[in-house]
Tab-separated table of C-alpha atoms in Angstrom:
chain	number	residue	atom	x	y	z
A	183	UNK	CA	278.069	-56.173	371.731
A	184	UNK	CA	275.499	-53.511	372.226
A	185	UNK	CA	272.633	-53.715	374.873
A	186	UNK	CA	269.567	-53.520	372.749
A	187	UNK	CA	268.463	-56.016	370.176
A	188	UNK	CA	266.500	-55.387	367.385
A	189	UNK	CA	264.525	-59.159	366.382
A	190	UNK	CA	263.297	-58.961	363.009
A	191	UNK	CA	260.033	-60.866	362.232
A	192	UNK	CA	259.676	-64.003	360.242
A	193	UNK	CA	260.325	-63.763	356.415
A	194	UNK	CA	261.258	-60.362	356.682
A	195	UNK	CA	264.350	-58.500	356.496
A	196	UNK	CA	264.354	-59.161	352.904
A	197	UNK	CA	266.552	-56.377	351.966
A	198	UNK	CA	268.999	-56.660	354.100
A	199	UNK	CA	269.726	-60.317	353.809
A	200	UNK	CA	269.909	-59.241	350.058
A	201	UNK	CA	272.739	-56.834	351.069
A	202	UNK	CA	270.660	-53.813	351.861
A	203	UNK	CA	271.388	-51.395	354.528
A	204	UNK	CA	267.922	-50.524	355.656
A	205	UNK	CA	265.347	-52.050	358.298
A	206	UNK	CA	262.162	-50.847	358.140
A	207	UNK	CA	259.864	-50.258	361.667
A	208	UNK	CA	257.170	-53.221	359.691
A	209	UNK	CA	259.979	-55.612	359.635
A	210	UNK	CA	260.854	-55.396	363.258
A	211	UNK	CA	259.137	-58.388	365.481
A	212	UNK	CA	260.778	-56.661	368.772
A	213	UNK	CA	263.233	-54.204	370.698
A	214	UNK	CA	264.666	-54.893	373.595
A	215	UNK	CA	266.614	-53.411	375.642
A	216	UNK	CA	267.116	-49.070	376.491
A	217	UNK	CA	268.229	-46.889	374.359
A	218	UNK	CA	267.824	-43.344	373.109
A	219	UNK	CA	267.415	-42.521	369.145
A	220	UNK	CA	270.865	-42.893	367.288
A	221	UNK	CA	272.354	-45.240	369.305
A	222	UNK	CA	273.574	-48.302	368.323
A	223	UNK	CA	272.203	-51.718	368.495
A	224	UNK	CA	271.987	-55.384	367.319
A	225	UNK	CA	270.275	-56.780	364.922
A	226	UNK	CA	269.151	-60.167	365.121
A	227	UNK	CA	267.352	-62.422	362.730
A	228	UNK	CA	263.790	-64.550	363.871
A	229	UNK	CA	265.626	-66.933	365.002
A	230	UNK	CA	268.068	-65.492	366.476
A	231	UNK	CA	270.298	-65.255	363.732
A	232	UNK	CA	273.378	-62.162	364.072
A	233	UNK	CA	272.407	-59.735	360.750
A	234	UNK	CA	274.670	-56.976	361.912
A	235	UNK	CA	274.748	-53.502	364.019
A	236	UNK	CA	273.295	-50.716	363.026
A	237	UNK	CA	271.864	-47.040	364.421
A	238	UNK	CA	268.038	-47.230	365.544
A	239	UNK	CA	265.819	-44.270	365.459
A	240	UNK	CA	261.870	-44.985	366.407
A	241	UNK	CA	260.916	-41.149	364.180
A	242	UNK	CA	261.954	-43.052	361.332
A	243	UNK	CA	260.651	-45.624	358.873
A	244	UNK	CA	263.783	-46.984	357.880
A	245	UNK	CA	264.375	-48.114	362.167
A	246	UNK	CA	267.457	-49.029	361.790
A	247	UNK	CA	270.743	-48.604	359.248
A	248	UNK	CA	273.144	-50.661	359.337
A	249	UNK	CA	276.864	-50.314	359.822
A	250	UNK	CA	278.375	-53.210	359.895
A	251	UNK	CA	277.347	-57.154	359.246
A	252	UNK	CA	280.515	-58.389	360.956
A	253	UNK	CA	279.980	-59.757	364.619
A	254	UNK	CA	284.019	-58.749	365.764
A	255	UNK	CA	283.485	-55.077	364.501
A	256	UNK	CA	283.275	-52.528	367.292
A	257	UNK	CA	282.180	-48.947	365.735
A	258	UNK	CA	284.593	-46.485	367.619
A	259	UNK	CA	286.740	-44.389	365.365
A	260	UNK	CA	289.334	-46.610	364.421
A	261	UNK	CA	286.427	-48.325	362.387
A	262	UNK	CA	285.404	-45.124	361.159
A	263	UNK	CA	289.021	-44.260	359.980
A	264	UNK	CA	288.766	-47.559	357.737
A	265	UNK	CA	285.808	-46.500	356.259
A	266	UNK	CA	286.777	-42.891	355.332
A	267	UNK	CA	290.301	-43.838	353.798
A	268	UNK	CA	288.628	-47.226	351.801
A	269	UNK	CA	286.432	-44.204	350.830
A	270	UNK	CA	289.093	-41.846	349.637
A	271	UNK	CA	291.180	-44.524	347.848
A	272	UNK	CA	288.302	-45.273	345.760
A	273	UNK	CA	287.866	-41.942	344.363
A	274	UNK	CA	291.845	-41.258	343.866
A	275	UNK	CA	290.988	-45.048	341.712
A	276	UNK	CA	288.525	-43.922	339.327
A	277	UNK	CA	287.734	-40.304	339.238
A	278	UNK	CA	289.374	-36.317	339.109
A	279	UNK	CA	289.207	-35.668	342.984
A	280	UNK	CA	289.334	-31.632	342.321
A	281	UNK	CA	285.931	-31.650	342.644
A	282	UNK	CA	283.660	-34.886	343.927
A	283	UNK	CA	281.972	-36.711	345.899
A	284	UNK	CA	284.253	-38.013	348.746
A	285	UNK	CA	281.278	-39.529	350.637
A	286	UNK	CA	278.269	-41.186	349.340
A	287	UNK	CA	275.818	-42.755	351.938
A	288	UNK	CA	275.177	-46.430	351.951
A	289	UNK	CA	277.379	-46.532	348.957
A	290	UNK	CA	280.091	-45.668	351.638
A	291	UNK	CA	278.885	-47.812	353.850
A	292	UNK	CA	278.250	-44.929	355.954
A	293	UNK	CA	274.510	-44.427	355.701
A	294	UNK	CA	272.952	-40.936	355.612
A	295	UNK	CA	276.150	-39.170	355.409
A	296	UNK	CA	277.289	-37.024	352.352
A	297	UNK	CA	280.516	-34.760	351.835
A	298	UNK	CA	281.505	-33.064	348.829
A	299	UNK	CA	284.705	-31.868	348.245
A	300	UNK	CA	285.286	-28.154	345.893
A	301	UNK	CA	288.782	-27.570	345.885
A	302	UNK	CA	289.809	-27.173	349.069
A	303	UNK	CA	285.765	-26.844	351.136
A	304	UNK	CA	283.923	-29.877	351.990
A	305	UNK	CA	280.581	-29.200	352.099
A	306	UNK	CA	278.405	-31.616	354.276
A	307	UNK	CA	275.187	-33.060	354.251
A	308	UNK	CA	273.718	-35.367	357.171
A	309	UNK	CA	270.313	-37.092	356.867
A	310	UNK	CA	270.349	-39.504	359.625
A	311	UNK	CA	270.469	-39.212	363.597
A	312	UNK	CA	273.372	-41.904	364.140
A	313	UNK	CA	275.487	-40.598	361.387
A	314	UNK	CA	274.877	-37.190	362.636
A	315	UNK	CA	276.279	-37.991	366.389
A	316	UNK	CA	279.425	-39.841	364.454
A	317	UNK	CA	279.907	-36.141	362.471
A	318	UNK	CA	282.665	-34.557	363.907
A	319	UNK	CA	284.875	-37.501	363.987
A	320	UNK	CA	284.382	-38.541	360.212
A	321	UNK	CA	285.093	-35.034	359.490
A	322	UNK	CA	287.974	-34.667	361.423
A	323	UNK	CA	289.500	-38.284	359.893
A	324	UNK	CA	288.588	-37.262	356.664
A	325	UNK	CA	290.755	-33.927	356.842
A	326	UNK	CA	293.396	-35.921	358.688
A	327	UNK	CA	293.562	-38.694	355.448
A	328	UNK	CA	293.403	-35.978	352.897
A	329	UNK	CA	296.263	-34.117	354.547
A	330	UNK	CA	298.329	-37.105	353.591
A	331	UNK	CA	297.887	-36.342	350.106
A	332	UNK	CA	298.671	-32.914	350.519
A	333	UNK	CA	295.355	-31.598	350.347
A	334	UNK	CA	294.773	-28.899	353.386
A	335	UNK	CA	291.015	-28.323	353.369
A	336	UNK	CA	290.376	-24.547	354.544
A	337	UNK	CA	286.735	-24.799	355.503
A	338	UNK	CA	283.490	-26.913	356.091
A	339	UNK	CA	280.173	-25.967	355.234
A	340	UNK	CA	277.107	-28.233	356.364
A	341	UNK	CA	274.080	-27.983	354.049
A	342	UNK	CA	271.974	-30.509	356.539
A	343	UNK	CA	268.658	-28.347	355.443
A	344	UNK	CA	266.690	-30.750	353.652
A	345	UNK	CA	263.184	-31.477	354.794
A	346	UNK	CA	263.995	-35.303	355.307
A	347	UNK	CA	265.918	-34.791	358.532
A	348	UNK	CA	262.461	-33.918	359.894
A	349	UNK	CA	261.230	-37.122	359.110
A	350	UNK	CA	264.339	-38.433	361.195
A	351	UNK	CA	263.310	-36.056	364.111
A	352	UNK	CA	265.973	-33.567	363.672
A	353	UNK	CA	266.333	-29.421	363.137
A	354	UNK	CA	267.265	-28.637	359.443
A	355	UNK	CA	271.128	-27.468	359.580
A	356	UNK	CA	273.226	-24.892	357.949
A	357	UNK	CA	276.254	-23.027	358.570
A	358	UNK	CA	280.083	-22.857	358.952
A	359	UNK	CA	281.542	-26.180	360.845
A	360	UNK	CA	284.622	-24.289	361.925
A	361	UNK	CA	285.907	-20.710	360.846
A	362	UNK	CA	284.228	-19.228	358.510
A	363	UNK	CA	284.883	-18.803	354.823
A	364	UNK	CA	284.121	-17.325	351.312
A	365	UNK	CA	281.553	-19.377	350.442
A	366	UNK	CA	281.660	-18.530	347.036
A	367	UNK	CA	284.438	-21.038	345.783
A	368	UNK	CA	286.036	-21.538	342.330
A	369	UNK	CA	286.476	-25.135	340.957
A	370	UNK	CA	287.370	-26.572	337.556
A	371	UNK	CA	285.892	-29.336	336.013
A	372	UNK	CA	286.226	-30.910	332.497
A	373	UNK	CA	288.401	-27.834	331.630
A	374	UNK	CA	284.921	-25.672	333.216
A	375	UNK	CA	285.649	-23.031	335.680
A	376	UNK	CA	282.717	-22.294	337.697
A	377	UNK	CA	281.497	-20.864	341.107
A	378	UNK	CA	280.081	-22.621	343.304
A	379	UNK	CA	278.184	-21.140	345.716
A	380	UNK	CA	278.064	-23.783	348.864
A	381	UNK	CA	275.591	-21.354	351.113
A	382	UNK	CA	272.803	-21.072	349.043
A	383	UNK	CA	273.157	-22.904	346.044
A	384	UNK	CA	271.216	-25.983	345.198
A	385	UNK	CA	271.916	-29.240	347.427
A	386	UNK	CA	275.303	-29.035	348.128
A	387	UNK	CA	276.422	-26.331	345.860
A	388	UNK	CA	276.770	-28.443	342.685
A	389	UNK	CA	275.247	-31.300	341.197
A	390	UNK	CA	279.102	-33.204	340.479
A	391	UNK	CA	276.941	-36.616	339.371
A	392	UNK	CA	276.544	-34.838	335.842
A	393	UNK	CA	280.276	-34.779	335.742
A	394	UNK	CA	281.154	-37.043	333.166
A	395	UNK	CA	278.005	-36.944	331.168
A	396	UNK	CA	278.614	-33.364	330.347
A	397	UNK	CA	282.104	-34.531	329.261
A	398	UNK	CA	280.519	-36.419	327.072
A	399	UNK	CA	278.342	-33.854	325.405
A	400	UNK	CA	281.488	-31.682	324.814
A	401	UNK	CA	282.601	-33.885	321.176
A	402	UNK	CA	278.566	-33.414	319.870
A	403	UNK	CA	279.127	-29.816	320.060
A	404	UNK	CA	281.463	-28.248	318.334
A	405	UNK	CA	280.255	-25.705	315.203
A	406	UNK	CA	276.866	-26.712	316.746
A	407	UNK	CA	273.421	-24.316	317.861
A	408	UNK	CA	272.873	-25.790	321.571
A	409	UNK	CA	270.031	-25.722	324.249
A	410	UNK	CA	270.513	-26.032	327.272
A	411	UNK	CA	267.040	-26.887	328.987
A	412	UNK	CA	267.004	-26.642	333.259
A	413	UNK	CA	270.598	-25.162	332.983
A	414	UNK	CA	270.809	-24.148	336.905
A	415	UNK	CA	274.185	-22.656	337.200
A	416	UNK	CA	274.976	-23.083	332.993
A	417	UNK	CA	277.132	-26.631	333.865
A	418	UNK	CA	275.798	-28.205	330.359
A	419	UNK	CA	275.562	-24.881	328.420
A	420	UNK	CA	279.378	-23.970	329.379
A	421	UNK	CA	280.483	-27.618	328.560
A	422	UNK	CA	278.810	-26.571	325.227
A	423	UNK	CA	280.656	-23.538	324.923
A	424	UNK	CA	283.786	-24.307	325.977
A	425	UNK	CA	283.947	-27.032	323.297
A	426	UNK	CA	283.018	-24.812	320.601
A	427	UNK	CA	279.313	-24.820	319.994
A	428	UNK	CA	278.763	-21.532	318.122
A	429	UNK	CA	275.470	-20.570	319.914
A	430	UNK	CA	274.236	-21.832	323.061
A	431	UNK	CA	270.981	-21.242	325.000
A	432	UNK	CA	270.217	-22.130	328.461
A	433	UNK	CA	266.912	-21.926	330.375
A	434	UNK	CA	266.337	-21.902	333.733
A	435	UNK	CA	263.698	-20.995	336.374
A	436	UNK	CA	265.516	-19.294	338.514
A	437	UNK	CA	266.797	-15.784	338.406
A	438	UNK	CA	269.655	-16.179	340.650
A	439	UNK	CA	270.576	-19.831	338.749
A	440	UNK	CA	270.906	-17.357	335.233
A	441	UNK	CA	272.617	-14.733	337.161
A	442	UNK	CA	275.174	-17.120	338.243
A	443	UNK	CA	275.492	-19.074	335.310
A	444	UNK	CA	276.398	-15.530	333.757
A	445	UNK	CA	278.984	-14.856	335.810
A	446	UNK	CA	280.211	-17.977	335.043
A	447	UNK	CA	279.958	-17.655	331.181
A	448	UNK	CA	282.545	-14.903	331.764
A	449	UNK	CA	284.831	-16.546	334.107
A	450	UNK	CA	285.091	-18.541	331.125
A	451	UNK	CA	285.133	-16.221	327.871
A	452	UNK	CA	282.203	-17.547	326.469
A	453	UNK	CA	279.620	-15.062	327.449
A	454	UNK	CA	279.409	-13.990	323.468
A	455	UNK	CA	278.425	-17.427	322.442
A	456	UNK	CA	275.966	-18.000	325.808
A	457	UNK	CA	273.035	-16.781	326.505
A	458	UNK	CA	270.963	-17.542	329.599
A	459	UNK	CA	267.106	-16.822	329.475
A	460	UNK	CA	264.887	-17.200	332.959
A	461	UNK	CA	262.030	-18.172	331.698
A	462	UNK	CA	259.700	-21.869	332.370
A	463	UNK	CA	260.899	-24.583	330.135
A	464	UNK	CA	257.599	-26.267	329.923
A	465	UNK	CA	256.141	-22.853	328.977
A	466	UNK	CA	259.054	-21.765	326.419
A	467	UNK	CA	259.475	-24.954	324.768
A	468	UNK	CA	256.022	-24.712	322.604
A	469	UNK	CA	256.823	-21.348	322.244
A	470	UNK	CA	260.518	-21.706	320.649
A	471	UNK	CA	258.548	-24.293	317.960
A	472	UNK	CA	255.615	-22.217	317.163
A	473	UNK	CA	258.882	-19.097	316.290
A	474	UNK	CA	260.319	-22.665	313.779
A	475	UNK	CA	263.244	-22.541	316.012
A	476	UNK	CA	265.772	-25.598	316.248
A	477	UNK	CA	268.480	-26.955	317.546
A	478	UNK	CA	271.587	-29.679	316.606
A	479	UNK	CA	272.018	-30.427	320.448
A	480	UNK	CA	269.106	-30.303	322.872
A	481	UNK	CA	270.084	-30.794	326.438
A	482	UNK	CA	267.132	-31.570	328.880
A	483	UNK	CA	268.476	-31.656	332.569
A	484	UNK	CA	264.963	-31.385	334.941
A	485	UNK	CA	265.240	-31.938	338.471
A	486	UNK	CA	263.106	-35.057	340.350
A	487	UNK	CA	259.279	-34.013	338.993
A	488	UNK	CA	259.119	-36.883	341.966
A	489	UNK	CA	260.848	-38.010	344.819
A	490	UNK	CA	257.811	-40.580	345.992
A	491	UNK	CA	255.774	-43.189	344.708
A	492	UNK	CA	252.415	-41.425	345.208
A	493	UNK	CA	253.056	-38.366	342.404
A	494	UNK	CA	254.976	-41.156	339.670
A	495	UNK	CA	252.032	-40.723	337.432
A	496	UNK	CA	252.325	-36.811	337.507
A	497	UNK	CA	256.208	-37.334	336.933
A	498	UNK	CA	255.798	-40.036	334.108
A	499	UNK	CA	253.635	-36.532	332.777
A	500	UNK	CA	256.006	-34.611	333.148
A	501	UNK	CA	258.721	-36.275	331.694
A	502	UNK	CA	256.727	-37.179	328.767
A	503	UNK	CA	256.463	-33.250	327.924
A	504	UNK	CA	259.462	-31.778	328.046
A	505	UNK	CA	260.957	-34.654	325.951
A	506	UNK	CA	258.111	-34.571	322.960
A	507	UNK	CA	259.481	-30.697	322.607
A	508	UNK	CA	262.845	-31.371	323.168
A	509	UNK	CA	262.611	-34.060	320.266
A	510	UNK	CA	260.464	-31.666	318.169
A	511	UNK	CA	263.156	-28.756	318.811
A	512	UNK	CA	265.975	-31.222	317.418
A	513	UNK	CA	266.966	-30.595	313.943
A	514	UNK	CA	266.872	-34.140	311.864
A	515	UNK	CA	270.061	-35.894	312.597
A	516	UNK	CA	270.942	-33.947	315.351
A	517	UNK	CA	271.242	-34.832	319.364
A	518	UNK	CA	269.374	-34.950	322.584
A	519	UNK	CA	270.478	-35.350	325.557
A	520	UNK	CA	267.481	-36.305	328.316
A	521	UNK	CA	267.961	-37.733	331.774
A	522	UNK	CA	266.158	-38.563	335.213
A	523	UNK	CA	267.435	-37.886	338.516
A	524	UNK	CA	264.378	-39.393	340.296
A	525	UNK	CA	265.088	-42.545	342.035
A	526	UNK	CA	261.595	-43.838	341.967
A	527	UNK	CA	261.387	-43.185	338.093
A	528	UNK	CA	263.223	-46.509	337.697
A	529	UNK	CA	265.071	-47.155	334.485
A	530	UNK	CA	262.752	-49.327	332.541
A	531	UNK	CA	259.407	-46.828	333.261
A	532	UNK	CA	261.962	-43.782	332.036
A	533	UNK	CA	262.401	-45.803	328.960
A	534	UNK	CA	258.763	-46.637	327.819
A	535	UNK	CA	258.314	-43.018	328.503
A	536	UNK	CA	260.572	-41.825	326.054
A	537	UNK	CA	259.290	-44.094	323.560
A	538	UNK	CA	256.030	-42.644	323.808
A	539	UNK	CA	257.109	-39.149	323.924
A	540	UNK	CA	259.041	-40.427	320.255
A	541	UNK	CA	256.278	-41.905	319.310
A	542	UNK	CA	254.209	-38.851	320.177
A	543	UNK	CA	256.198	-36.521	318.310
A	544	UNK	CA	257.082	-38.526	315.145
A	545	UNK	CA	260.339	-39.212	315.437
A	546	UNK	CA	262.713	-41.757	315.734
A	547	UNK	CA	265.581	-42.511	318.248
A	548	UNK	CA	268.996	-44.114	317.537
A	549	UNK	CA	270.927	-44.518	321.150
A	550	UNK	CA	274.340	-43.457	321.377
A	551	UNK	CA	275.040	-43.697	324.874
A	552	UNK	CA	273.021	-44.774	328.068
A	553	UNK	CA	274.970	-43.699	331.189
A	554	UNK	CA	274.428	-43.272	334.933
A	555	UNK	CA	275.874	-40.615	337.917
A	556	UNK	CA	279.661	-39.908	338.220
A	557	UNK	CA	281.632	-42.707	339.532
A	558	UNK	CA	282.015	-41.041	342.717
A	559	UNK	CA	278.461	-41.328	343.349
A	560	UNK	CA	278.686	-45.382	342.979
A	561	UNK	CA	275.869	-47.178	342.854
A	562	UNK	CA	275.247	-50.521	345.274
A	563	UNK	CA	273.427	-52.901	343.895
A	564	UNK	CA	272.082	-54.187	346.909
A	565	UNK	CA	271.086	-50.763	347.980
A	566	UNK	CA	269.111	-49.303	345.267
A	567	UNK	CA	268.486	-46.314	346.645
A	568	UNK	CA	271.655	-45.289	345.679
A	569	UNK	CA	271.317	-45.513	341.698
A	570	UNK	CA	269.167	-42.717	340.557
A	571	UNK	CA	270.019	-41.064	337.429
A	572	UNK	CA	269.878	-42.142	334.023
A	573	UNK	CA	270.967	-40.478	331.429
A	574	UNK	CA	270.537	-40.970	327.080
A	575	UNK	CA	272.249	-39.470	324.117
A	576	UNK	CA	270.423	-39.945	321.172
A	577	UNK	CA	270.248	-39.289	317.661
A	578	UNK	CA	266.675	-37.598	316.683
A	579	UNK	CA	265.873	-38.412	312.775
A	580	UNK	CA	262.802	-37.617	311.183
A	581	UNK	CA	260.037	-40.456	310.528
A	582	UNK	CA	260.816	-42.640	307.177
């Protein structure tokens, strides 16, 4: 179908013939054939073998993603369309589509490609050179196929700024696609109104994997004292409030995070039950047990302490930390909530480390709930770069 082919070598391609998406530039015994980054090409086992088509970019160390294993597929738009809508008939399956994720990479089968839907503003977020060319026309289907359902989408913002597309050999990206727009944009979620600011704030605006794990914090907290640890815009503190904790405190790094999650405490009513402090969670915790403060619900959200293999140790650290205080902060019998977003803190190393943080601070855990990201973020088991948080309840009780 396409004029260059990719051979891989002997005994590799491992992932891929596992159901992976990814080719990486050891795995590849030759390329032949011309071609310019992001274009498309065949892949071909040692033998000879069809694996599939996919986009090849020599910048990268993943070479080549793939888009389709199917020899009679030809990518042109009408493929794309099929993607988009299997895409968007997922999400009207299992989740609120208010607010979510409408299109999740390789989970999509659309690798390096990301849109987020707030109301009525996607917000986009490419990673990958292929995908990128393919844009436009995913974006226009994907307005088209929502327009079905009644939904008129009145602006696109791309947040294509993180330092991975350099990796990929391409400028970091923001701005309007389109006419331009209030950026600042109201959604509601799990009875939450918030703000989200798409231009500037974090990622894409809003971290929507947390969706239903903060729904599931709301029945812990009513009549309950709450902290909210790495609060960012107050999501977790707010879900708190809303549900009738009667205090809640959330923490935060970031000045305009707190200012934000203010102004969202009031879009709600709550701001006389939430209170947001900028301050460093690794520096206030000690300092909030030395005072004999303590909480029923502690709520530690921290972003990836790694997103490699080379600083896991520092991470594992890290992690280890902020838990021991969180646990120590807990009053006996009450709740903490503690999660990962790292992908390369895998499940089972995030586990032992919250043993030893347990074990560390002399207390015991009882497990209420183990969950993972939103449903709209769904997680490929073949492709497991696409499951990355994990996320515990527990019960903290005091040693016997």
């Amino acid at each position: 179908m396409y004029h260059t082919t990719v051979t891989l070598k002997k005994g590799e391609g491992r992932t891929i013939k596992a159901g992976g998406m990814w080719i990486y530039d050891n795995e590849i015994e030759s390329v032949k054939g011309t071609f310019e980054n992001g274009d498309l090409v065949t892949v071909h086992d040692f033998d000879g073998y069809f694996m599939g088509y996919g986009f090849i970019n020599l910048h990268s160390k993943i070479r080549v993603r793939l888009m389709s294993r199917k020899k009679e597929h030809i990518i042109d738009e009408a493929f794309l369309e099929r993607r988009v809508r299997d895409a968007w008939n997922y999400r009207k399956s299992v989740c609120d589509t208010g607010c979510c994720r409408l299109i999740f990479g390789e989970a999509d089968f659309l690798p390096g490609l990301v849109v987020d839907k707030f109301s009525d503003v996607l917000v986009v977020e490419s990673l990958a050179l292929g995908i990128d060319r393919l844009k436009p026309t995913i974006l226009d289907i994907l307005k088209r196929v929502l327009a079905e359902d009644g939904i008129c989408i009145r602006g696109i913002y791309e947040r294509s700024d993180a330092k991975v597309r350099q990796q990929e050999g391409m400028e970091r990206l923001k701005g309007f696609i389109g006419k331009p727009f209030d950026t600042k944009v109201e959604i509601l979620e799990n009875g939450v109104r918030y703000l989200v600011d798409v231009e500037d704030g974090q990622k894409t605006g809003f971290f929507l994997d947390q969706k239903y794990n903060r729904l599931a914090l709301q029945r812990l907290c009513r009549g309950k004292k709450v902290l909210d640890c790495f609060t960012h815009t107050g999501s977790f503190a707010l879900n708190a409030a809303v549900a009738g904790a009667v205090s809640v405190l959330g923490v935060d790094a970031s000045e305009t995070g707190c200012l934000q999650a203010e102004e969202n405490a009031r879009l709600n009513g709550v701001e006389d039950r939430v209170t947001f402090q900028c301050a460093d969670v690794f520096e206030l915790l000690p300092r909030l047990e030395q005072q004999g403060e303590s909480y029923d619900v502690v709520i530690l959200d921290p972003p990836a302490f790694t997103k490699s293999r080379s600083s896991i140790k520092n991470a594992v650290r890290g992690y280890r930390e902020i838990n021991l205080r969180g646990m120590r902060l807990v009053r006996d019998g009450g709740f903490l909530a503690t999660c990962s977003c790292s992908h390369f803190m895998d499940p089972e190393l995030f586990r032992k480390t919250l043993i030893e943080a347990a074990r560390s601070a002399h207390k015991r855990l009882r497990q209420v709930e183990f969950r993972t990201q939103a449903c709209d973020h769904p997680i490929l088991w073949a492709a497991d770069q696409s499951y990355y948080l994990k996320f515990y309840i527990f019960q903290v009780c005091g040693e016997l």
